[in-house]
Tab-separated table of C-alpha atoms in Angstrom:
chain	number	residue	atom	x	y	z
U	1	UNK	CA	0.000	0.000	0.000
U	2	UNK	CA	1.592	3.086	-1.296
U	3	UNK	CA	2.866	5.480	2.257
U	4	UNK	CA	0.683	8.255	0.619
U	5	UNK	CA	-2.786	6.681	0.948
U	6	UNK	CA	-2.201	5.383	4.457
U	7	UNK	CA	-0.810	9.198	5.170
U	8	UNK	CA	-4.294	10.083	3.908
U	9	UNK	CA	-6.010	7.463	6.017
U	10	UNK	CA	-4.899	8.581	9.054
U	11	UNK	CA	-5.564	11.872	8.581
U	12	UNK	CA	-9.342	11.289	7.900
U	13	UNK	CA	-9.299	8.808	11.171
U	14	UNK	CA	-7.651	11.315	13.476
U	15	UNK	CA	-10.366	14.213	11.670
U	16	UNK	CA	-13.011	11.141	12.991
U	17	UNK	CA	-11.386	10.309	16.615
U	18	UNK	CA	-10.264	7.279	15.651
U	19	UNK	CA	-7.162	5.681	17.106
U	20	UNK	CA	-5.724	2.816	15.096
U	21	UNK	CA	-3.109	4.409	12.820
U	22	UNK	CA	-0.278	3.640	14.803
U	23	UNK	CA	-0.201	0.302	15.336
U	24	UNK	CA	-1.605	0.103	11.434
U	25	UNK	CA	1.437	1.656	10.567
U	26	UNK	CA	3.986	-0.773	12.927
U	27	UNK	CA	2.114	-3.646	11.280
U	28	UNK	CA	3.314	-2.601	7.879
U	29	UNK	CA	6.613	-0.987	8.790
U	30	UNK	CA	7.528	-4.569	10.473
U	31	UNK	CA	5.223	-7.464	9.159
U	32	UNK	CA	7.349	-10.181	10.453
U	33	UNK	CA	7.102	-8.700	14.219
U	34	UNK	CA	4.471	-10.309	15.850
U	35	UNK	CA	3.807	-10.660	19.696
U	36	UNK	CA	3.801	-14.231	21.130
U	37	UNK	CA	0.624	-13.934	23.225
U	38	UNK	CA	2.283	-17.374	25.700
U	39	UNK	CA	5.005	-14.076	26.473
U	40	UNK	CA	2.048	-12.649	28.486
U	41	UNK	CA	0.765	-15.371	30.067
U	42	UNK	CA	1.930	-14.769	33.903
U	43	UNK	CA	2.602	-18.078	36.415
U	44	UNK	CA	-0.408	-17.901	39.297
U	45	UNK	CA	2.327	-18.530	41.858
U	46	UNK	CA	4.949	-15.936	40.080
U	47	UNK	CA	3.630	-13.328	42.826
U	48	UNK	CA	6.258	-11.415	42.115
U	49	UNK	CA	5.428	-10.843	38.501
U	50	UNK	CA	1.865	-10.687	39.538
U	51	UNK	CA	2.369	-7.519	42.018
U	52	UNK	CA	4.166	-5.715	39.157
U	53	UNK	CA	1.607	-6.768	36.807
U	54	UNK	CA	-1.568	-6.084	39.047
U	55	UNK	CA	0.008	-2.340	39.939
U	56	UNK	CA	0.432	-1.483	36.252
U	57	UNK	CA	-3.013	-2.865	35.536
U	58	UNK	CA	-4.507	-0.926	38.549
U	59	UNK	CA	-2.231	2.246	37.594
U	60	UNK	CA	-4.278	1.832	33.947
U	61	UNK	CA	-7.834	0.787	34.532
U	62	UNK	CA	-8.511	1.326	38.259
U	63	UNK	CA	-9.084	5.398	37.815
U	64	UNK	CA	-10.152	7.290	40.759
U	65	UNK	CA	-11.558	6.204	43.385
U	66	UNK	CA	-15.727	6.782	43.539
U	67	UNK	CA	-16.952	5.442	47.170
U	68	UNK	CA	-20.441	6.405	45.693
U	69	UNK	CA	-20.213	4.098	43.174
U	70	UNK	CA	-19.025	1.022	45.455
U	71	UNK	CA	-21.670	-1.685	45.292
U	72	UNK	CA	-23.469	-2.536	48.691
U	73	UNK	CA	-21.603	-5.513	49.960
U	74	UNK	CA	-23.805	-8.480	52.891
U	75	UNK	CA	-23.195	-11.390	53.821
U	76	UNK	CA	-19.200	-11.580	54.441
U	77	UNK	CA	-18.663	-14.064	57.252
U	78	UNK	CA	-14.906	-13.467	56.989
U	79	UNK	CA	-15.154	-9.506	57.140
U	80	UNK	CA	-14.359	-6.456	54.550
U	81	UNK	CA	-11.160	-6.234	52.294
U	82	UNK	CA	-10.547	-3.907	49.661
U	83	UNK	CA	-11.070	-4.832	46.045
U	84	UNK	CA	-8.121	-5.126	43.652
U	85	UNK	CA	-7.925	-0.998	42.850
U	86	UNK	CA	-8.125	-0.490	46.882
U	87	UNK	CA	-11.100	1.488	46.770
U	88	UNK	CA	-14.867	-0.401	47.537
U	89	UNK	CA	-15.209	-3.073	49.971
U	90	UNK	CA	-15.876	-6.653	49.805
U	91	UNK	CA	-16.117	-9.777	51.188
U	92	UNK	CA	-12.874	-11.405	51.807
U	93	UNK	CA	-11.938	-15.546	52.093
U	94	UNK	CA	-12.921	-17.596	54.472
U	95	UNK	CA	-10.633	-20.369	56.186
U	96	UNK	CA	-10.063	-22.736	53.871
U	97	UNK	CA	-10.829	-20.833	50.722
U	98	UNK	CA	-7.352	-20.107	48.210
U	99	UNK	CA	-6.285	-16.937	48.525
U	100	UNK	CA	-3.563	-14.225	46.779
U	101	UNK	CA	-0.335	-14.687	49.047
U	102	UNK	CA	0.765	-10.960	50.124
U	103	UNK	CA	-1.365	-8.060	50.146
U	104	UNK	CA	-2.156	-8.033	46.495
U	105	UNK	CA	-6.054	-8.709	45.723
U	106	UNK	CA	-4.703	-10.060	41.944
U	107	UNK	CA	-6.933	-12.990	41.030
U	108	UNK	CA	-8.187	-15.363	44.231
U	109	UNK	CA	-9.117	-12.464	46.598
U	110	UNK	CA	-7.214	-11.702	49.950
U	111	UNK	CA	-8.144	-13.539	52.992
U	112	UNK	CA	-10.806	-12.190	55.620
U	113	UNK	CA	-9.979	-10.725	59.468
U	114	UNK	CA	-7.963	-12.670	61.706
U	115	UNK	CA	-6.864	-14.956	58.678
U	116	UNK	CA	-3.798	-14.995	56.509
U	117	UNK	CA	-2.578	-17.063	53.161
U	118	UNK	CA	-0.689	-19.921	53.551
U	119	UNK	CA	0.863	-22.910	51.594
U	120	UNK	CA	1.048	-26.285	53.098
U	121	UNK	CA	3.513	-28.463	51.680
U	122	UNK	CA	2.621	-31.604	53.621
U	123	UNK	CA	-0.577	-31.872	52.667
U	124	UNK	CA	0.484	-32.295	48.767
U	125	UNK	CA	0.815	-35.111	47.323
U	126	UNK	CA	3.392	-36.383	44.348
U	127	UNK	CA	2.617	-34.509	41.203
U	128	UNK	CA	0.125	-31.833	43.172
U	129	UNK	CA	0.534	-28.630	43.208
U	130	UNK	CA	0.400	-26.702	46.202
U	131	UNK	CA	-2.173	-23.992	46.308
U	132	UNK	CA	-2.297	-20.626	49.155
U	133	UNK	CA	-5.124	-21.239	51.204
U	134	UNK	CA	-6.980	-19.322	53.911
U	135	UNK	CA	-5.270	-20.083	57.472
U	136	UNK	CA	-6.896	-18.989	60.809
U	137	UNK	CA	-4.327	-17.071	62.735
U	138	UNK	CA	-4.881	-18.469	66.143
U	139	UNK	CA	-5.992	-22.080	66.669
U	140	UNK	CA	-6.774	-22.120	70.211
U	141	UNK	CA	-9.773	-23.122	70.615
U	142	UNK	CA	-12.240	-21.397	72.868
U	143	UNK	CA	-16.164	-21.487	74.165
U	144	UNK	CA	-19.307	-19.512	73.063
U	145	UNK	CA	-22.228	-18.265	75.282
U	146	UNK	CA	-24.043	-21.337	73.343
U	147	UNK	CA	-21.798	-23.775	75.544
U	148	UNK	CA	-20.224	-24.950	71.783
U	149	UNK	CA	-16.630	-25.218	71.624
U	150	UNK	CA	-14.639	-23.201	68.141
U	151	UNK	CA	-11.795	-24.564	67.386
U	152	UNK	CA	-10.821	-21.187	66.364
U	153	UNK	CA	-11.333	-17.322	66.567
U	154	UNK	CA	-12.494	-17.692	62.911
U	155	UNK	CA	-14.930	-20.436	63.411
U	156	UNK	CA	-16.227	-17.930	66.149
U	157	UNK	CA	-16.311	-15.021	63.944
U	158	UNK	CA	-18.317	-16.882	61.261
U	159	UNK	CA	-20.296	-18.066	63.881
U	160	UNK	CA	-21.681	-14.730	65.345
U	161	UNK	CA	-22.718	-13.915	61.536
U	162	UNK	CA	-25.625	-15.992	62.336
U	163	UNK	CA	-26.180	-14.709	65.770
U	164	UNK	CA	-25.463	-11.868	67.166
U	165	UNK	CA	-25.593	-11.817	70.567
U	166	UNK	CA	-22.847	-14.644	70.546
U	167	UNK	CA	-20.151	-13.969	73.632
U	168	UNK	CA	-17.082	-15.766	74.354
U	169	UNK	CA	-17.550	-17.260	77.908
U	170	UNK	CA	-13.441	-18.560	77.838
U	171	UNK	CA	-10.996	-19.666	76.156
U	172	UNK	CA	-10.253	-22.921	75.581
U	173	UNK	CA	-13.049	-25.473	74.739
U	174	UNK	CA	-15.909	-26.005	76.912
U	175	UNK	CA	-16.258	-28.543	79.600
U	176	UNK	CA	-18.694	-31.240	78.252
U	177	UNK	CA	-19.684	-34.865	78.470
U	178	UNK	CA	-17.898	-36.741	75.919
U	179	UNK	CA	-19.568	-36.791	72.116
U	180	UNK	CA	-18.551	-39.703	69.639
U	181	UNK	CA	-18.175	-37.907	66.422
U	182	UNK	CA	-17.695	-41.269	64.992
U	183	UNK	CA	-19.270	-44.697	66.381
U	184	UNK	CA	-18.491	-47.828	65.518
U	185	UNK	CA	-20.295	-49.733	62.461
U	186	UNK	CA	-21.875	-53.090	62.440
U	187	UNK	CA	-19.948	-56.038	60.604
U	188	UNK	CA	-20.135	-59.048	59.242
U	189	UNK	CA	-17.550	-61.253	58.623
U	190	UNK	CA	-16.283	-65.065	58.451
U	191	UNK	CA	-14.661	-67.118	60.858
U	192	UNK	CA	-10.626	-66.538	60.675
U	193	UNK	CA	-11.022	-63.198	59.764
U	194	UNK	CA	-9.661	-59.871	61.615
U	195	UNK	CA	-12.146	-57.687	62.552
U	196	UNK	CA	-11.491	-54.094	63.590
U	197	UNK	CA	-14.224	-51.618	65.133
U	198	UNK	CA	-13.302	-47.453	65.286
U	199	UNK	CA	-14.525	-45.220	68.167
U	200	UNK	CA	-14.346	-41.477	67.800
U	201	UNK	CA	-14.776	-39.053	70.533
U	202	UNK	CA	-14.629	-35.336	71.407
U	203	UNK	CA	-14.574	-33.518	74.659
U	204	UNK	CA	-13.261	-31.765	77.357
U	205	UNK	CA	-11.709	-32.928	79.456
U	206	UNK	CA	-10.004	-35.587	76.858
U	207	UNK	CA	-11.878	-38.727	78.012
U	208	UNK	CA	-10.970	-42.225	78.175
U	209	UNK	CA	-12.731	-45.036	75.750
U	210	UNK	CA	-13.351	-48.533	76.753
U	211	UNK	CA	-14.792	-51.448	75.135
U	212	UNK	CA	-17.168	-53.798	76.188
U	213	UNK	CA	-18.898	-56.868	75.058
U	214	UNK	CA	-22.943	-57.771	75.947
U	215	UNK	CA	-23.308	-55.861	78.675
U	216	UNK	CA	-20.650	-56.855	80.473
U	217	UNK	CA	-18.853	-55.149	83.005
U	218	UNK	CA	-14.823	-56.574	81.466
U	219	UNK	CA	-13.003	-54.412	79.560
U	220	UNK	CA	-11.602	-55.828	76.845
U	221	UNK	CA	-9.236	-57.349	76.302
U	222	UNK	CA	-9.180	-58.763	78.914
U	223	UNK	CA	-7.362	-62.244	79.161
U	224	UNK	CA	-8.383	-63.033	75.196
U	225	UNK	CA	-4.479	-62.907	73.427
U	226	UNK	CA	-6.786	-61.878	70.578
U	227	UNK	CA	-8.353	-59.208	70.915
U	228	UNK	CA	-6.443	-56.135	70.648
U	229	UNK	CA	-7.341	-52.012	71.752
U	230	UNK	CA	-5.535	-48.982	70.845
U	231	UNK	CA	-6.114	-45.467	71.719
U	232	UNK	CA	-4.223	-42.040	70.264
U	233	UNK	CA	-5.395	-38.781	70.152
U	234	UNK	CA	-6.852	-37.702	67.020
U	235	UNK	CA	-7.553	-37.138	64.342
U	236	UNK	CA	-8.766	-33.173	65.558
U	237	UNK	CA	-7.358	-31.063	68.879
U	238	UNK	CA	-9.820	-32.961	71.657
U	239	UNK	CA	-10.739	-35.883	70.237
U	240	UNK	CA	-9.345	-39.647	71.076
U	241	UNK	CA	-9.479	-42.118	68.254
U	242	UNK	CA	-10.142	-45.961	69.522
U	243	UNK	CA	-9.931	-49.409	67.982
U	244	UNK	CA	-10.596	-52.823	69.120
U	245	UNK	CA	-8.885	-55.496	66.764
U	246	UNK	CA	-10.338	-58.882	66.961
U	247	UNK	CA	-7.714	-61.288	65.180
U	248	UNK	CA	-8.800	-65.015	63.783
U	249	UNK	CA	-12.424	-64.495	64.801
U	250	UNK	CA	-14.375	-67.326	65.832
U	251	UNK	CA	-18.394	-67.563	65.895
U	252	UNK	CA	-18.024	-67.034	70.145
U	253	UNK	CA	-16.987	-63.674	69.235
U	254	UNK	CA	-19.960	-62.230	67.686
U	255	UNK	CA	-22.576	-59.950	69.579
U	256	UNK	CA	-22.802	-56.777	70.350
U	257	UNK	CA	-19.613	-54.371	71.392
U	258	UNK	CA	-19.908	-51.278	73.153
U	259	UNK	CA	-17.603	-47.955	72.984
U	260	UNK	CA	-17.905	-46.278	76.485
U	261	UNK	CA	-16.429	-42.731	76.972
U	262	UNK	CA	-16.091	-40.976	80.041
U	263	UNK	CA	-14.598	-38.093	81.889
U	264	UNK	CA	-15.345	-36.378	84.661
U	265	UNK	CA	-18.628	-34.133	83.211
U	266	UNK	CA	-20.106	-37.965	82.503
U	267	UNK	CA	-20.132	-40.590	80.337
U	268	UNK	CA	-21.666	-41.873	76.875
U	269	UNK	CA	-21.801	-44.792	75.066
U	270	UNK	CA	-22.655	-46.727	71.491
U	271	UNK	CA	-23.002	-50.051	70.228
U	272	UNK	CA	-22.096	-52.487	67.153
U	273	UNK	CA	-22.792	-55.599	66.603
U	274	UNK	CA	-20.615	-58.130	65.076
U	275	UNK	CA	-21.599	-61.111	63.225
U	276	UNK	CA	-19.372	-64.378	62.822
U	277	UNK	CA	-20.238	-66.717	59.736
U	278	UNK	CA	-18.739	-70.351	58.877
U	279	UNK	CA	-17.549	-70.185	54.952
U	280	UNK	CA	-21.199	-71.805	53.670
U	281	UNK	CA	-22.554	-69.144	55.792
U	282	UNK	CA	-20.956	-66.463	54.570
U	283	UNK	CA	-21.322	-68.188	51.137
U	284	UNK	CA	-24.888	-67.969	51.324
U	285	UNK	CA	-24.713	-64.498	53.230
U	286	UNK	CA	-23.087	-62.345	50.534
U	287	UNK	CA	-25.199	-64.512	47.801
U	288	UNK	CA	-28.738	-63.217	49.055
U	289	UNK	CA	-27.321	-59.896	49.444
U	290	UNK	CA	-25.919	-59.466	46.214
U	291	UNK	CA	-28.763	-60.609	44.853
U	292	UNK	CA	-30.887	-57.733	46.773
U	293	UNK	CA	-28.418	-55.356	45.662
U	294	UNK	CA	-28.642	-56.177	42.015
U	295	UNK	CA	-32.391	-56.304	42.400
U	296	UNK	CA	-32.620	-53.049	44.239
U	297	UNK	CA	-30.078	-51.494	41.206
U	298	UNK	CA	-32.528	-53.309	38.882
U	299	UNK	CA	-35.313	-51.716	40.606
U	300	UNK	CA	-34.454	-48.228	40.076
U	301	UNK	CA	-32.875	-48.456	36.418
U	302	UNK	CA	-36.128	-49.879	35.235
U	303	UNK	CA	-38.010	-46.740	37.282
U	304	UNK	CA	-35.538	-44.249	35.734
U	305	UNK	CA	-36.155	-45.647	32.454
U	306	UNK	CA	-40.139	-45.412	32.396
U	307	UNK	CA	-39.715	-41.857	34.032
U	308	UNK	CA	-37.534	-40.273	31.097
């Protein structure tokens, strides 16, 4: 194109207010310039880059600041930050949620009050990346007017979003009778087998879990080489994890087991029972129930299918 018509052209486009003839013009000066548009692409955990990036960006599109303008913001459980250009309020990340590392609102949002951005490494696996997440400054626990135990000031915080007139009555948990977050399950199983039962309990102060069989008053073990218990704390601050092992189990070990917890508030219990087959037993056993399941499966495929 001859340099006199596009001289022209851009004097009729800047007559019109149109921008364009520059980069018109670098396109013909240099047609074998081109930008790779990977070259912009910027690593989400380059937070280096991304500060310089998100301050030119904010320098260029952020403008000044209108608090007018700033939408009405409800509902934020984790408190106000400010948006990426610093200016209106909204609702920052809760614990848990990923989160911008720094004090950069770039692209995951900065964490709420009383939490910061973390990575932990230990909880990645092979081939994982590890991502920032939302991290609860303090995680001493403490109690609420409601006589529930937080396991953090966040918890709290999120808490008296709901209500109110929520108070802290102290810190640390509060005193209960123990709660078994997880009891154990019923089994069945054939004779030779191991057999394992899990017991998990909360409260404070830590309790102490025993097993018993039928209403009896041993504690197992007992004298049976076995059967087998083991107790550690876990898997959360105030709870005990317990098992009872029952190794080569024979049909005089079936009926019903019981988890007992206790400390000094009181006591609480739950039960499982435990079935013992002989091989045609079990044979027969896990034949009827198969065949329930498959019927069951049956059932509801050929219900799906005259619905649609």
């Amino acid at each position: 194109m001859p340099w006199v018509i596009i001289l022209h052209l851009c004097r009729i486009m800047i007559l019109l207010n149109i921008r364009g003839c520059e980069s018109f013009l670098k396109f013909d000066d240099d047609i074998d310039k081109r930008i790779n548009p990977l070259d912009e692409v910027v690593d989400p955990f380059d937070y280096d880059k991304i500060e310089d990036e998100f301050e030119d960006r904010n320098a260029s599109h952020c403008g000044d600041c209108s608090l007018d303008l700033c939408p009405v913001v409800q509902g934020c459980r984790a408190g106000l930050i400010l948006d990426r250009c610093g200016c209106c309020k909204e609702c920052g990340n809760l614990e848990g949620q990923t989160c911008d590392l720094g004090e950069i609102n770039a692209f995951y949002g900065l964490c709420g009050i009383d939490l910061q951005c973390k990575i932990d490494y230990s909880d990645v696996g092979d081939g994982e990346v590890a991502e920032p997440q939302c991290v609860c400054i303090s995680q001493d626990a403490l109690c609420g007017s409601d006589e529930r135990t937080y396991m953090n000031i966040c918890k709290f915080k999120e808490a008296t979003f709901y209500n109110a007139s929520l108070k802290i009555n102290s810190n640390g948990p509060c005193k209960t009778v123990p709660i078994i977050k997880v009891p154990p399950q019923n089994l069945v199983n054939v004779t030779g087998s191991s057999v394992v039962f899990l017991c998990e309990v909360f409260a404070f102060p830590m309790a102490l879990i025993e097993w018993k069989k039928d209403g009896k008053e041993i504690i197992l073990p007992g004298d049976d080489p076995n059967i087998s218990v083991q107790s550690r704390g876990g898997p959360l601050k105030y709870e005990l994890s317990s098992w009872l092992q029952i190794e080569k189990a024979v049909l005089a070990d079936a009926g019903t087991y019981h988890c007992v917890a206790h400390n000094q508030i009181g006591n609480i219990s739950a039960t499982a029972v435990l079935g013992v087959l002989g091989q045609e037993e079990m044979s027969v056993y896990l034949t009827e129930n198969m065949r329930e399941m498959l019927e069951y499966g049956y059932s509801e495929r050929e219900y799906d299918e005259d619905y649609y």
